[in-house]
Short mmCIF file of C-alpha atoms in Angstrom, two decimals:
data_model
loop_
_atom_site.label_atom_id
_atom_site.label_comp_id
_atom_site.label_asym_id
_atom_site.label_seq_id
_atom_site.Cartn_x
_atom_site.Cartn_y
_atom_site.Cartn_z
CA MET D 1 0.00 0.00 0.00
CA LEU D 2 1.11 3.55 -0.64
CA ASP D 3 2.28 5.41 2.41
CA ARG D 4 -0.81 7.38 3.41
CA GLU D 5 1.30 10.31 4.58
CA LEU D 6 2.69 10.53 1.04
CA ASN D 7 -0.81 11.23 -0.22
CA ALA D 8 -1.40 14.08 2.21
CA PRO D 9 -3.34 16.71 0.22
CA ALA D 10 -1.18 19.55 1.53
CA ALA D 11 2.01 18.25 -0.09
CA PRO D 12 1.35 19.24 -3.73
CA GLY D 13 0.20 22.73 -2.71
CA LYS D 14 3.35 23.39 -0.71
CA LEU D 15 5.51 22.29 -3.62
CA ARG D 16 3.99 24.57 -6.25
CA ARG D 17 5.25 28.12 -6.72
CA GLN D 18 2.66 30.68 -5.71
CA ASP D 19 3.70 32.96 -8.58
CA GLY D 20 3.05 30.22 -11.15
CA ARG D 21 6.46 30.69 -12.77
CA PRO D 22 7.38 27.60 -14.79
CA ALA D 23 10.55 25.62 -14.19
CA GLY D 24 12.71 24.84 -17.20
CA TRP D 25 12.57 21.34 -18.71
CA ALA D 26 15.73 20.37 -20.58
CA VAL D 27 16.77 17.07 -22.20
CA SER D 28 20.37 16.29 -23.19
CA SER D 29 21.13 13.95 -26.06
CA GLY D 30 23.95 11.44 -25.86
CA TYR D 31 25.71 10.53 -22.64
CA VAL D 32 26.81 13.20 -20.15
CA GLY D 33 29.87 12.57 -17.98
CA TYR D 34 29.20 12.54 -14.26
CA PRO D 35 31.79 15.12 -13.13
CA GLN D 36 30.66 17.50 -15.86
CA ALA D 37 27.02 17.08 -14.86
CA VAL D 38 27.78 17.75 -11.19
CA ALA D 39 29.74 20.88 -12.04
CA ALA D 40 26.90 22.15 -14.21
CA MET D 41 24.34 21.40 -11.49
CA GLN D 42 26.36 23.19 -8.85
CA ALA D 43 26.78 26.24 -11.05
CA ARG D 44 23.08 26.36 -11.89
CA ALA D 45 22.03 25.88 -8.25
CA ALA D 46 24.32 28.72 -7.17
CA ALA D 47 22.88 30.97 -9.88
CA ILE D 48 19.32 30.12 -8.77
CA ALA D 49 20.22 30.97 -5.16
CA GLU D 50 21.56 34.35 -6.32
CA GLY D 51 18.47 35.05 -8.39
CA GLU D 52 20.51 34.93 -11.61
CA ALA D 53 18.88 31.85 -13.22
CA GLY D 54 15.55 30.08 -13.28
CA GLU D 55 14.70 26.66 -11.95
CA LEU D 56 15.59 23.66 -14.09
CA VAL D 57 14.73 19.98 -14.43
CA TRP D 58 17.51 18.41 -16.50
CA LEU D 59 17.03 14.98 -18.06
CA LEU D 60 20.01 12.96 -19.28
CA GLU D 61 21.73 9.60 -19.46
CA HIS D 62 25.15 8.83 -18.00
CA PRO D 63 27.68 6.30 -19.22
CA ARG D 64 28.02 3.23 -16.98
CA LEU D 65 29.22 4.25 -13.50
CA TYR D 66 28.57 4.06 -9.78
CA THR D 67 28.03 6.99 -7.45
CA ALA D 68 28.49 7.06 -3.68
CA GLY D 69 26.20 9.17 -1.53
CA VAL D 70 27.21 10.64 1.80
CA SER D 71 26.00 7.52 3.65
CA ALA D 72 27.79 4.98 1.41
CA LYS D 73 29.58 2.14 3.21
CA PRO D 74 32.86 0.84 1.71
CA GLU D 75 31.75 -2.78 2.06
CA ASP D 76 28.75 -2.09 -0.18
CA LEU D 77 31.05 -1.54 -3.16
CA LEU D 78 31.31 -5.22 -4.06
CA ASP D 79 33.34 -4.90 -7.27
CA PRO D 80 35.41 -1.69 -7.24
CA GLU D 81 37.09 -2.54 -10.55
CA ARG D 82 33.88 -3.09 -12.50
CA LEU D 83 32.99 0.55 -13.25
CA PRO D 84 34.21 4.07 -12.39
CA VAL D 85 33.08 5.24 -8.96
CA PHE D 86 32.33 8.88 -8.12
CA ASP D 87 31.61 10.56 -4.80
CA SER D 88 28.41 12.49 -5.32
CA GLY D 89 27.70 14.60 -2.24
CA ARG D 90 24.01 13.70 -2.43
CA GLY D 91 22.04 11.85 0.20
CA GLY D 92 21.93 8.07 0.16
CA GLN D 93 24.41 5.28 -0.52
CA TYR D 94 25.71 3.56 -3.67
CA THR D 95 23.72 3.58 -6.88
CA TYR D 96 24.25 2.81 -10.55
CA HIS D 97 23.79 5.03 -13.58
CA GLY D 98 24.04 3.99 -17.19
CA PRO D 99 22.44 3.85 -20.63
CA GLY D 100 18.74 3.10 -20.56
CA GLN D 101 18.25 4.83 -17.22
CA ARG D 102 16.62 8.25 -17.18
CA VAL D 103 18.32 10.57 -14.74
CA ALA D 104 16.46 13.77 -13.85
CA TYR D 105 18.42 16.42 -11.97
CA VAL D 106 16.05 18.77 -10.18
CA MET D 107 17.22 22.29 -9.42
CA LEU D 108 14.32 23.99 -7.68
CA ASP D 109 14.16 27.06 -5.45
CA MET D 110 12.67 25.70 -2.26
CA ARG D 111 12.27 29.21 -0.87
CA GLU D 112 9.36 29.36 -3.32
CA ARG D 113 8.19 25.80 -2.62
CA GLY D 114 7.56 25.52 1.10
CA ARG D 115 11.10 25.24 2.56
CA ASP D 116 10.32 21.66 3.60
CA VAL D 117 12.91 19.07 2.58
CA ARG D 118 10.89 16.11 3.78
CA CYS D 119 7.86 17.27 1.81
CA PHE D 120 10.10 17.83 -1.22
CA VAL D 121 11.36 14.23 -1.11
CA ARG D 122 7.75 13.00 -0.82
CA GLY D 123 6.97 15.11 -3.85
CA LEU D 124 9.76 13.48 -5.84
CA GLU D 125 8.32 10.07 -4.95
CA LEU D 126 4.84 11.20 -5.98
CA TRP D 127 6.28 12.46 -9.26
CA VAL D 128 7.77 9.07 -10.13
CA ILE D 129 4.71 7.16 -8.94
CA GLY D 130 2.51 9.32 -11.16
CA ALA D 131 4.76 8.73 -14.16
CA LEU D 132 4.67 4.96 -13.63
CA LYS D 133 0.88 5.02 -13.61
CA ALA D 134 1.02 5.99 -17.29
CA PHE D 135 2.31 2.44 -17.94
CA ASN D 136 -0.05 0.75 -15.47
CA VAL D 137 2.78 0.18 -13.02
CA GLU D 138 1.93 0.64 -9.34
CA GLY D 139 4.89 2.32 -7.74
CA GLU D 140 4.96 2.28 -3.95
CA THR D 141 6.95 3.77 -1.10
CA ARG D 142 8.20 2.03 2.01
CA ALA D 143 8.89 3.46 5.46
CA GLY D 144 12.61 3.93 5.96
CA ARG D 145 13.43 3.29 2.29
CA VAL D 146 13.60 6.36 0.07
CA GLY D 147 12.76 5.62 -3.56
CA VAL D 148 9.99 3.92 -5.49
CA TRP D 149 9.34 0.18 -5.37
CA VAL D 150 7.21 -2.38 -7.21
CA GLU D 151 5.89 -5.60 -5.71
CA ARG D 152 6.67 -8.73 -7.73
CA ARG D 153 4.52 -11.84 -7.38
CA THR D 154 5.33 -15.29 -8.71
CA ALA D 155 3.04 -18.29 -8.19
CA GLY D 156 4.25 -20.50 -5.37
CA GLN D 157 6.77 -17.95 -4.09
CA PRO D 158 6.55 -15.18 -1.52
CA PRO D 159 6.20 -11.67 -2.99
CA ARG D 160 9.33 -9.57 -3.33
CA GLU D 161 9.95 -5.86 -3.69
CA ASP D 162 12.24 -4.42 -6.35
CA LYS D 163 13.38 -0.84 -6.67
CA ILE D 164 12.57 0.87 -9.97
CA ALA D 165 13.59 4.43 -9.12
CA ALA D 166 16.23 5.90 -6.82
CA ILE D 167 16.07 9.31 -5.17
CA GLY D 168 19.02 11.23 -3.81
CA VAL D 169 19.08 14.98 -3.34
CA ARG D 170 21.14 17.73 -1.84
CA VAL D 171 19.92 21.16 -0.77
CA SER D 172 22.21 24.19 -0.54
CA ARG D 173 20.94 27.67 0.28
CA TRP D 174 17.43 26.29 -0.16
CA VAL D 175 18.07 25.21 -3.75
CA SER D 176 17.87 21.51 -4.58
CA PHE D 177 20.11 19.55 -6.91
CA HIS D 178 20.74 15.91 -7.83
CA GLY D 179 17.34 14.19 -8.11
CA ILE D 180 15.91 10.89 -9.37
CA SER D 181 16.84 8.00 -11.62
CA LEU D 182 14.20 5.83 -13.28
CA ASN D 183 15.12 2.45 -14.73
CA VAL D 184 13.63 2.34 -18.22
CA GLU D 185 15.87 -0.22 -19.95
CA PRO D 186 19.31 -0.29 -18.29
CA ASP D 187 21.60 -3.32 -18.02
CA LEU D 188 20.50 -4.51 -14.59
CA SER D 189 23.50 -6.84 -14.32
CA ASP D 190 25.68 -3.82 -13.48
CA TYR D 191 23.91 -3.52 -10.14
CA ALA D 192 25.82 -6.68 -9.13
CA GLY D 193 28.88 -4.54 -8.40
CA ILE D 194 27.21 -2.75 -5.48
CA VAL D 195 24.64 -3.20 -2.76
CA PRO D 196 22.11 -0.74 -4.23
CA CYS D 197 21.20 1.89 -1.66
CA GLY D 198 22.61 -0.40 1.05
CA LEU D 199 19.65 -2.80 0.81
CA ALA D 200 20.98 -6.29 0.10
CA GLU D 201 17.64 -7.97 0.80
CA HIS D 202 15.85 -6.26 -2.09
CA GLY D 203 16.32 -6.31 -5.84
CA VAL D 204 16.11 -3.82 -8.71
CA THR D 205 13.91 -3.77 -11.75
CA SER D 206 13.09 -1.67 -14.81
CA LEU D 207 10.14 -1.05 -17.09
CA MET D 208 11.66 -3.47 -19.59
CA ASP D 209 12.21 -6.07 -16.86
CA LEU D 210 8.50 -5.74 -16.05
CA GLY D 211 7.69 -6.59 -19.67
CA LEU D 212 7.08 -3.01 -20.79
CA PRO D 213 9.18 -1.95 -23.82
CA VAL D 214 8.86 1.78 -23.09
CA SER D 215 10.98 4.20 -25.13
CA MET D 216 12.93 6.97 -23.44
CA ASP D 217 10.72 9.54 -25.17
CA GLU D 218 7.62 7.86 -23.74
CA ALA D 219 9.18 7.80 -20.27
CA ASP D 220 10.05 11.49 -20.60
CA ALA D 221 6.49 12.38 -21.59
CA ALA D 222 5.12 10.54 -18.56
CA LEU D 223 7.65 12.21 -16.26
CA LYS D 224 6.82 15.64 -17.64
CA SER D 225 3.07 15.23 -17.21
CA SER D 226 3.44 13.90 -13.67
CA PHE D 227 5.91 16.63 -12.68
CA GLU D 228 3.42 19.31 -13.67
CA ARG D 229 0.73 17.69 -11.53
CA VAL D 230 2.97 17.69 -8.45
CA PHE D 231 5.25 20.72 -8.85
CA GLY D 232 3.52 22.96 -11.39
CA PRO D 233 4.14 24.21 -14.92
CA LEU D 234 7.21 23.63 -17.09
CA ALA D 235 8.72 25.44 -20.05
CA THR D 236 11.17 23.99 -22.57
CA ALA D 237 14.76 25.05 -21.86
CA GLU D 238 18.25 24.44 -23.18
CA PRO D 239 20.24 21.76 -21.35
CA PRO D 240 23.43 22.89 -19.59
CA LEU D 241 25.47 20.32 -21.55
#
């Protein structure tokens, strides 16, 4: 069942700008290197904090790599030679990025969106859950586990929960950056090199793994529509890279 607190009616209202100003929506083509993306995010977040740039949701794909959040444990990096590993500065533990995974970096001015980090994270979960509904996938949240999960049932076996979207954010001067990653059609075998998000007892999945051959463009359209329902209007923008 969805966390009932997540569905609190006050959350969407707090997360929408009262002035109705749209956030930018930018999509990069090709693969964007992780250090370059982080530098661009940091620069944009600083400019937003200074009032010199507008908010931005930046969609991209990374080449195959692992990132370590501020809570990452060394023992959860099972195969350090498998892929490049980058310290990220975001919340959370180890995660994987790679082709077929849609990463959305969310640079929003939380001074205009309620100044409530917990509510903001709930909003990110609602955003992903709403996007998954477009493909008849029931995304769920779990207490103590940030991210979005799907329940898998196989006849004769106990149900299991697999993670389909990771969430890891950082807030500086009340501006958010980092964001979410949604597994559309990544190579799930690369998750074998880490304990994803420090949760060894749970698996990972993707839309393709669930039997849904969704294109990246279709995933983007679902994400855009759901974002507007939770956070408010968007306007097309140029990607930083």
